[in-house]
Structures are given as C-alpha cells and as structure tokens.
Amino acid sequence: MRSTCGRANGPQPSVPQIPRTAFWGAAMRITRMGYYSTVALLVMLLQACASSVQTGKISSEKAAQFNAQLGIKYMRQQGDLEQARIKLEKALSQDSRNALAHAGYAQLQSRVGDNTLAEKHYKRAIVLEPLNGDHQNAYGVFLCGDDRVAEAITAFDAAVENRYYKTPEYALDNAGICLLDAERPADAERYLAKAIKAKPDYSPALLNLADLNLRAERMELALAYYRRYATKGRETPRSLWIGFQVYRSAGRLDEAQQLSDTLLQKYPNSFQAGELLTSTVND
C-alpha cells in the first residue's frame, strides 16, 4: 500500500478521534471552535508517519481511521471540501463500519446541501457507535439547521442522557441555541441553565444567556452573564456585538463605545460590524 506520509511504506497508527464539535453551521448563525489545532494535528501526523516506517502493513481499519481524520482536517481546518470528500470516501471504502468516517461524511454532505445523504450517514454513525454522544450532538445540530426542532431536541437529549458522554454542556448549549432561534426563550433558558450547571465556566452558554436576557430586556442579568463571559470566553465579532448591545442598553456608554471601536477596528468585514453600523445610522 502506498504510504500517506511519503515514500516510506507501512502503517500509520490510529490517531485519537477528532474532538467533539459544539459549533453550528451557517444555518445556525453561530461559530463554533473547530477540531484540532493545526500544530497538534501535524504532530500526530508526523508521529503516525514515523511509526509507519517501523511496523508492517497497515490494516484497512487503521487506514480508514487515518483517512477519516485527514478528511475532517481538510473540511474543518482548510475548507478544502474536494480533498475532504476524497479522503472520507476512501475511508468508507476501506472500512464501511468506521463511525468517524460516516460522521465526517455526514457533515460534508450537510455543507454541500445534500441533507438526505447527510442524514443517512449521521444515522449510520449513531448505529455503529450508540454510546458516542458526539454523534447524537452533531445530528441534533444538523436537524436544528434543517428547522426540525423537535427532532433536534430529542437528539440533544439522547446525548445528554448518555452517561458515557463527557461533555453534556455542549449538547445542552446547542439545544438552548436551537430553541432560542425557534423563539422559545423559556425552553432555551432551561437548557442553557443546565449547561452552566454541568460546567459553570462554559463560556458559550454564558454568552448565549447574555443574549437571551438582552432580548428579554432583563438588563441586570444580561450584564451579569456578559461580564462572566468576558472573564472566560474569547473575543469574537459576535461576543463584541452582544456586549455592545448589553452595555448600551444598560446605560454604560463608555464600555459600549470601547467594544464598538474594537469590533470595527478588528473585524470590519464581519456581519456584526455591518449590524453595528446600521444600528448607529438608525440611531
């Protein structure tokens, strides 16, 4: 078999699975952190190549896992959907029971708009690894993006109820976002509160609670949640936009101006910067 790592032939060991996504697609209008950092993934790939020189032929199962990892890397880190397709389809041909390959291929098909094929592969991943809460969580994100809110909440609940799922806050937060976008704020708040209970410093849920309370005009709560987020979370166009609205509505105009300036200077081409400029003109 031709080595993926260059001229040296031999096996690449199974790389640990890509960490769970808590991110949303364009349909959800929410940005989530990707999978591995580029450096960490390159280190793992180099280790795999070094090992491949020392041992015998790579098994089809390990080859499938390796190609599934690469396909997801191409899709999530580099945005190269064609290379992602090639690697993920190769993985599926090498091992049709590789759940990671099915899950990655499902995400790819969702991106290119083939929801029927995406759903087929999400369901297959869940059948192959029923105790992997990541698959239920990802399937819930897909369903919510397809406006199938009730089915999405069922999938999120299944992930949370799985005692082997180590990060229930991801699914709880995603359920909250889904319900908030569906204009069910009371239900959304219940799920977001559970996310904070599961992990008190989980910053995405803190920001979403700030947003929820901003929409409900409960400014003291919105301000409290945003300040908690600011000490834990990373700066993004969305966080700056929400913070600006919270501070402005709370009458804290100096702090609102600081966030406004940061948003326009650092992220001038973002959707949120456009919203800010529009709101300023309208004011």
Short mmCIF file of C-alpha atoms in Angstrom, two decimals:
data_model
loop_
_atom_site.label_atom_id
_atom_site.label_comp_id
_atom_site.label_asym_id
_atom_site.label_seq_id
_atom_site.Cartn_x
_atom_site.Cartn_y
_atom_site.Cartn_z
CA MET A 1 0.00 0.00 0.00
CA ARG A 2 1.28 3.44 -0.86
CA SER A 3 2.12 5.38 2.29
CA THR A 4 0.11 8.52 3.01
CA CYS A 5 3.21 10.03 4.59
CA GLY A 6 5.54 9.97 1.62
CA ARG A 7 7.81 7.26 0.31
CA ALA A 8 8.05 5.16 3.47
CA ASN A 9 5.61 2.29 3.39
CA GLY A 10 3.97 0.91 6.49
CA PRO A 11 1.18 1.51 8.96
CA GLN A 12 0.06 4.73 10.50
CA PRO A 13 -1.36 4.07 13.96
CA SER A 14 -4.90 5.02 14.75
CA VAL A 15 -4.96 8.71 15.63
CA PRO A 16 -7.24 9.69 18.54
CA GLN A 17 -10.66 10.77 17.35
CA ILE A 18 -11.28 14.37 16.43
CA PRO A 19 -12.75 16.17 19.47
CA ARG A 20 -16.47 16.94 19.58
CA THR A 21 -17.91 19.93 17.87
CA ALA A 22 -20.08 22.34 19.58
CA PHE A 23 -20.23 24.56 16.57
CA TRP A 24 -23.02 25.42 14.36
CA GLY A 25 -23.24 25.74 10.57
CA ALA A 26 -24.32 28.82 8.65
CA ALA A 27 -27.95 27.90 9.21
CA MET A 28 -27.47 28.36 12.95
CA ARG A 29 -25.51 31.63 12.53
CA ILE A 30 -23.20 30.52 15.32
CA THR A 31 -19.45 29.94 15.04
CA ARG A 32 -18.01 27.05 16.97
CA MET A 33 -14.42 26.11 17.61
CA GLY A 34 -13.02 23.62 15.10
CA TYR A 35 -11.31 20.39 15.78
CA TYR A 36 -7.57 20.06 16.46
CA SER A 37 -5.21 22.98 16.32
CA THR A 38 -3.06 22.76 13.22
CA VAL A 39 0.10 22.24 15.23
CA ALA A 40 -1.31 19.42 17.32
CA LEU A 41 -2.66 17.63 14.29
CA LEU A 42 0.63 17.95 12.41
CA VAL A 43 2.46 16.47 15.38
CA MET A 44 0.12 13.49 15.38
CA LEU A 45 0.50 13.01 11.65
CA LEU A 46 4.31 13.08 11.94
CA GLN A 47 4.14 10.53 14.73
CA ALA A 48 1.97 8.34 12.55
CA CYS A 49 4.46 8.59 9.69
CA ALA A 50 7.40 7.75 11.96
CA SER A 51 5.60 4.71 13.26
CA SER A 52 4.67 3.58 9.77
CA VAL A 53 8.34 3.08 8.89
CA GLN A 54 8.86 0.69 11.79
CA THR A 55 5.90 -1.67 11.50
CA GLY A 56 4.22 -3.88 8.90
CA LYS A 57 1.31 -3.30 6.60
CA ILE A 58 -1.42 -1.02 7.79
CA SER A 59 -4.80 -2.64 8.43
CA SER A 60 -7.82 -1.44 6.48
CA GLU A 61 -9.44 -0.36 9.77
CA LYS A 62 -6.49 1.81 10.74
CA ALA A 63 -6.18 3.19 7.22
CA ALA A 64 -9.87 4.13 7.30
CA GLN A 65 -9.47 5.88 10.64
CA PHE A 66 -6.44 7.77 9.39
CA ASN A 67 -8.19 8.88 6.19
CA ALA A 68 -11.30 9.88 8.16
CA GLN A 69 -9.11 12.08 10.36
CA LEU A 70 -7.47 13.65 7.32
CA GLY A 71 -10.81 14.22 5.61
CA ILE A 72 -12.16 16.04 8.63
CA LYS A 73 -8.98 18.09 8.84
CA TYR A 74 -9.36 19.17 5.20
CA MET A 75 -13.00 20.09 5.79
CA ARG A 76 -12.81 21.84 9.14
CA GLN A 77 -9.37 23.46 9.13
CA GLN A 78 -8.63 24.12 5.48
CA GLY A 79 -12.09 24.35 3.93
CA ASP A 80 -10.96 22.04 1.12
CA LEU A 81 -14.20 20.16 0.52
CA GLU A 82 -12.95 18.22 -2.51
CA GLN A 83 -9.98 16.74 -0.66
CA ALA A 84 -12.25 16.08 2.29
CA ARG A 85 -14.60 14.15 0.01
CA ILE A 86 -11.76 12.08 -1.44
CA LYS A 87 -10.37 11.13 1.97
CA LEU A 88 -13.74 10.42 3.58
CA GLU A 89 -14.95 8.30 0.66
CA LYS A 90 -11.65 6.42 0.76
CA ALA A 91 -12.14 5.80 4.47
CA LEU A 92 -15.64 4.46 3.89
CA SER A 93 -14.38 2.14 1.15
CA GLN A 94 -11.65 0.84 3.47
CA ASP A 95 -13.98 0.25 6.41
CA SER A 96 -17.72 0.74 5.98
CA ARG A 97 -18.16 0.37 9.75
CA ASN A 98 -15.95 3.33 10.67
CA ALA A 99 -18.29 5.65 12.58
CA LEU A 100 -15.96 8.64 12.38
CA ALA A 101 -15.90 8.39 8.59
CA HIS A 102 -19.70 8.31 8.49
CA ALA A 103 -19.97 11.27 10.86
CA GLY A 104 -17.42 13.30 8.88
CA TYR A 105 -19.07 12.43 5.57
CA ALA A 106 -22.43 13.46 7.02
CA GLN A 107 -21.05 16.87 7.95
CA LEU A 108 -19.53 17.25 4.49
CA GLN A 109 -22.80 16.42 2.76
CA SER A 110 -24.63 18.84 5.03
CA ARG A 111 -22.21 21.56 3.96
CA VAL A 112 -22.78 20.95 0.27
CA GLY A 113 -26.54 20.81 0.72
CA ASP A 114 -27.29 17.11 0.34
CA ASN A 115 -29.36 16.72 3.50
CA THR A 116 -30.74 13.33 2.51
CA LEU A 117 -27.29 11.79 2.25
CA ALA A 118 -26.11 13.68 5.33
CA GLU A 119 -28.93 12.26 7.43
CA LYS A 120 -28.25 8.73 6.19
CA HIS A 121 -24.63 8.91 7.37
CA TYR A 122 -25.43 10.62 10.68
CA LYS A 123 -27.83 7.78 11.47
CA ARG A 124 -25.26 5.19 10.44
CA ALA A 125 -22.65 6.72 12.75
CA ILE A 126 -25.11 6.57 15.64
CA VAL A 127 -25.95 2.90 14.93
CA LEU A 128 -22.26 1.99 14.79
CA GLU A 129 -21.37 3.88 18.00
CA PRO A 130 -24.55 4.26 20.05
CA LEU A 131 -22.59 5.22 23.16
CA ASN A 132 -20.79 8.10 21.43
CA GLY A 133 -22.69 11.24 22.44
CA ASP A 134 -20.77 13.31 19.89
CA HIS A 135 -22.74 11.70 17.08
CA GLN A 136 -26.10 12.48 18.70
CA ASN A 137 -24.99 16.05 19.36
CA ALA A 138 -23.83 16.56 15.77
CA TYR A 139 -27.04 15.02 14.46
CA GLY A 140 -29.02 17.44 16.64
CA VAL A 141 -27.14 20.39 15.15
CA PHE A 142 -27.94 19.10 11.67
CA LEU A 143 -31.64 18.65 12.47
CA CYS A 144 -31.92 22.09 14.01
CA GLY A 145 -30.27 23.65 10.97
CA ASP A 146 -32.96 21.90 8.91
CA ASP A 147 -35.68 23.50 11.10
CA ARG A 148 -36.64 20.14 12.63
CA VAL A 149 -36.55 21.48 16.15
CA ALA A 150 -38.46 18.72 17.97
CA GLU A 151 -36.27 16.01 16.43
CA ALA A 152 -33.17 18.05 17.23
CA ILE A 153 -34.08 18.34 20.90
CA THR A 154 -34.65 14.57 21.02
CA ALA A 155 -31.13 14.05 19.66
CA PHE A 156 -29.60 16.54 22.11
CA ASP A 157 -31.45 14.90 25.00
CA ALA A 158 -30.14 11.49 23.91
CA ALA A 159 -26.58 12.83 24.04
CA VAL A 160 -27.08 14.38 27.49
CA GLU A 161 -28.68 11.23 28.90
CA ASN A 162 -25.76 9.11 27.73
CA ARG A 163 -23.72 8.55 30.87
CA TYR A 164 -20.58 7.99 28.78
CA TYR A 165 -20.83 11.44 27.17
CA LYS A 166 -18.18 13.54 28.84
CA THR A 167 -19.32 16.99 27.70
CA PRO A 168 -23.09 17.28 28.13
CA GLU A 169 -22.73 21.06 28.28
CA TYR A 170 -22.11 21.04 24.51
CA ALA A 171 -25.44 19.38 23.72
CA LEU A 172 -27.30 21.44 26.33
CA ASP A 173 -25.92 24.68 24.93
CA ASN A 174 -26.74 23.62 21.37
CA ALA A 175 -30.29 22.77 22.43
CA GLY A 176 -30.58 26.22 24.01
CA ILE A 177 -29.41 27.93 20.82
CA CYS A 178 -31.80 25.85 18.74
CA LEU A 179 -34.75 26.77 20.95
CA LEU A 180 -33.75 30.43 21.12
CA ASP A 181 -33.67 30.62 17.32
CA ALA A 182 -37.07 28.89 17.31
CA GLU A 183 -38.40 31.72 19.51
CA ARG A 184 -38.90 29.52 22.54
CA PRO A 185 -36.92 31.56 25.07
CA ALA A 186 -38.28 29.89 28.21
CA ASP A 187 -37.25 26.44 26.99
CA ALA A 188 -33.94 27.83 25.74
CA GLU A 189 -33.18 29.33 29.13
CA ARG A 190 -33.85 26.00 30.82
CA TYR A 191 -31.31 24.20 28.65
CA LEU A 192 -28.71 26.96 28.91
CA ALA A 193 -29.04 26.97 32.70
CA LYS A 194 -28.43 23.21 32.67
CA ALA A 195 -25.31 23.76 30.58
CA ILE A 196 -23.97 26.19 33.19
CA LYS A 197 -24.87 23.74 35.94
CA ALA A 198 -22.96 20.99 34.15
CA LYS A 199 -19.94 23.27 33.69
CA PRO A 200 -20.15 26.66 35.44
CA ASP A 201 -17.38 28.26 33.36
CA TYR A 202 -18.64 27.08 29.97
CA SER A 203 -18.33 30.37 28.12
CA PRO A 204 -20.57 29.74 25.06
CA ALA A 205 -23.56 29.16 27.34
CA LEU A 206 -22.73 32.31 29.33
CA LEU A 207 -22.74 34.37 26.14
CA ASN A 208 -25.99 32.79 24.97
CA LEU A 209 -27.60 33.56 28.32
CA ALA A 210 -26.44 37.16 27.99
CA ASP A 211 -28.03 37.25 24.54
CA LEU A 212 -31.26 35.65 25.79
CA ASN A 213 -31.62 38.13 28.63
CA LEU A 214 -30.76 41.03 26.32
CA ARG A 215 -33.62 40.02 24.04
CA ALA A 216 -35.91 39.77 27.09
CA GLU A 217 -34.77 43.23 28.26
CA ARG A 218 -33.58 41.84 31.60
CA MET A 219 -30.53 44.03 31.60
CA GLU A 220 -29.12 43.21 35.04
CA LEU A 221 -28.99 39.52 34.17
CA ALA A 222 -27.68 40.23 30.68
CA LEU A 223 -24.91 42.37 32.14
CA ALA A 224 -24.03 39.76 34.77
CA TYR A 225 -23.79 36.94 32.26
CA TYR A 226 -21.80 39.02 29.78
CA ARG A 227 -19.28 40.03 32.44
CA ARG A 228 -18.83 36.37 33.39
CA TYR A 229 -18.32 35.55 29.73
CA ALA A 230 -15.75 38.33 29.32
CA THR A 231 -13.56 36.76 32.01
CA LYS A 232 -13.78 33.25 30.50
CA GLY A 233 -14.52 33.42 26.78
CA ARG A 234 -12.61 34.51 23.73
CA GLU A 235 -13.24 37.69 21.84
CA THR A 236 -15.28 37.23 18.66
CA PRO A 237 -17.34 39.57 16.48
CA ARG A 238 -20.48 38.05 17.98
CA SER A 239 -19.32 38.50 21.57
CA LEU A 240 -18.35 42.11 20.90
CA TRP A 241 -21.70 42.82 19.24
CA ILE A 242 -23.68 41.30 22.11
CA GLY A 243 -21.51 43.10 24.66
CA PHE A 244 -22.00 46.41 22.88
CA GLN A 245 -25.78 46.00 22.95
CA VAL A 246 -25.78 44.93 26.59
CA TYR A 247 -23.67 47.87 27.74
CA ARG A 248 -25.56 50.38 25.62
CA SER A 249 -28.94 49.14 26.88
CA ALA A 250 -27.65 49.24 30.45
CA GLY A 251 -26.58 52.86 30.01
CA ARG A 252 -22.86 52.08 30.25
CA LEU A 253 -21.94 54.09 27.19
CA ASP A 254 -18.16 54.28 27.68
CA GLU A 255 -17.86 50.49 27.81
CA ALA A 256 -20.22 50.18 24.86
CA GLN A 257 -18.04 52.57 22.86
CA GLN A 258 -14.91 50.54 23.64
CA LEU A 259 -16.50 47.37 22.32
CA SER A 260 -17.83 49.22 19.29
CA ASP A 261 -14.36 50.54 18.44
CA THR A 262 -12.81 47.09 18.88
CA LEU A 263 -15.41 45.45 16.64
CA LEU A 264 -14.95 47.98 13.84
CA GLN A 265 -11.16 48.01 14.05
CA LYS A 266 -10.50 44.28 14.35
CA TYR A 267 -13.41 42.81 12.41
CA PRO A 268 -14.51 45.49 9.90
CA ASN A 269 -15.80 42.95 7.37
CA SER A 270 -17.83 40.89 9.82
CA PHE A 271 -21.60 40.60 9.71
CA GLN A 272 -21.73 42.07 13.23
CA ALA A 273 -19.75 45.15 12.17
CA GLY A 274 -22.36 45.73 9.47
CA GLU A 275 -25.12 45.39 12.06
CA LEU A 276 -23.35 47.90 14.29
CA LEU A 277 -23.00 50.45 11.51
CA THR A 278 -26.65 50.02 10.57
CA SER A 279 -27.80 50.47 14.16
CA THR A 280 -25.63 53.58 14.54
CA VAL A 281 -27.12 55.14 11.42
CA ASN A 282 -30.64 54.33 12.55
CA ASP A 283 -29.98 55.85 15.97
#
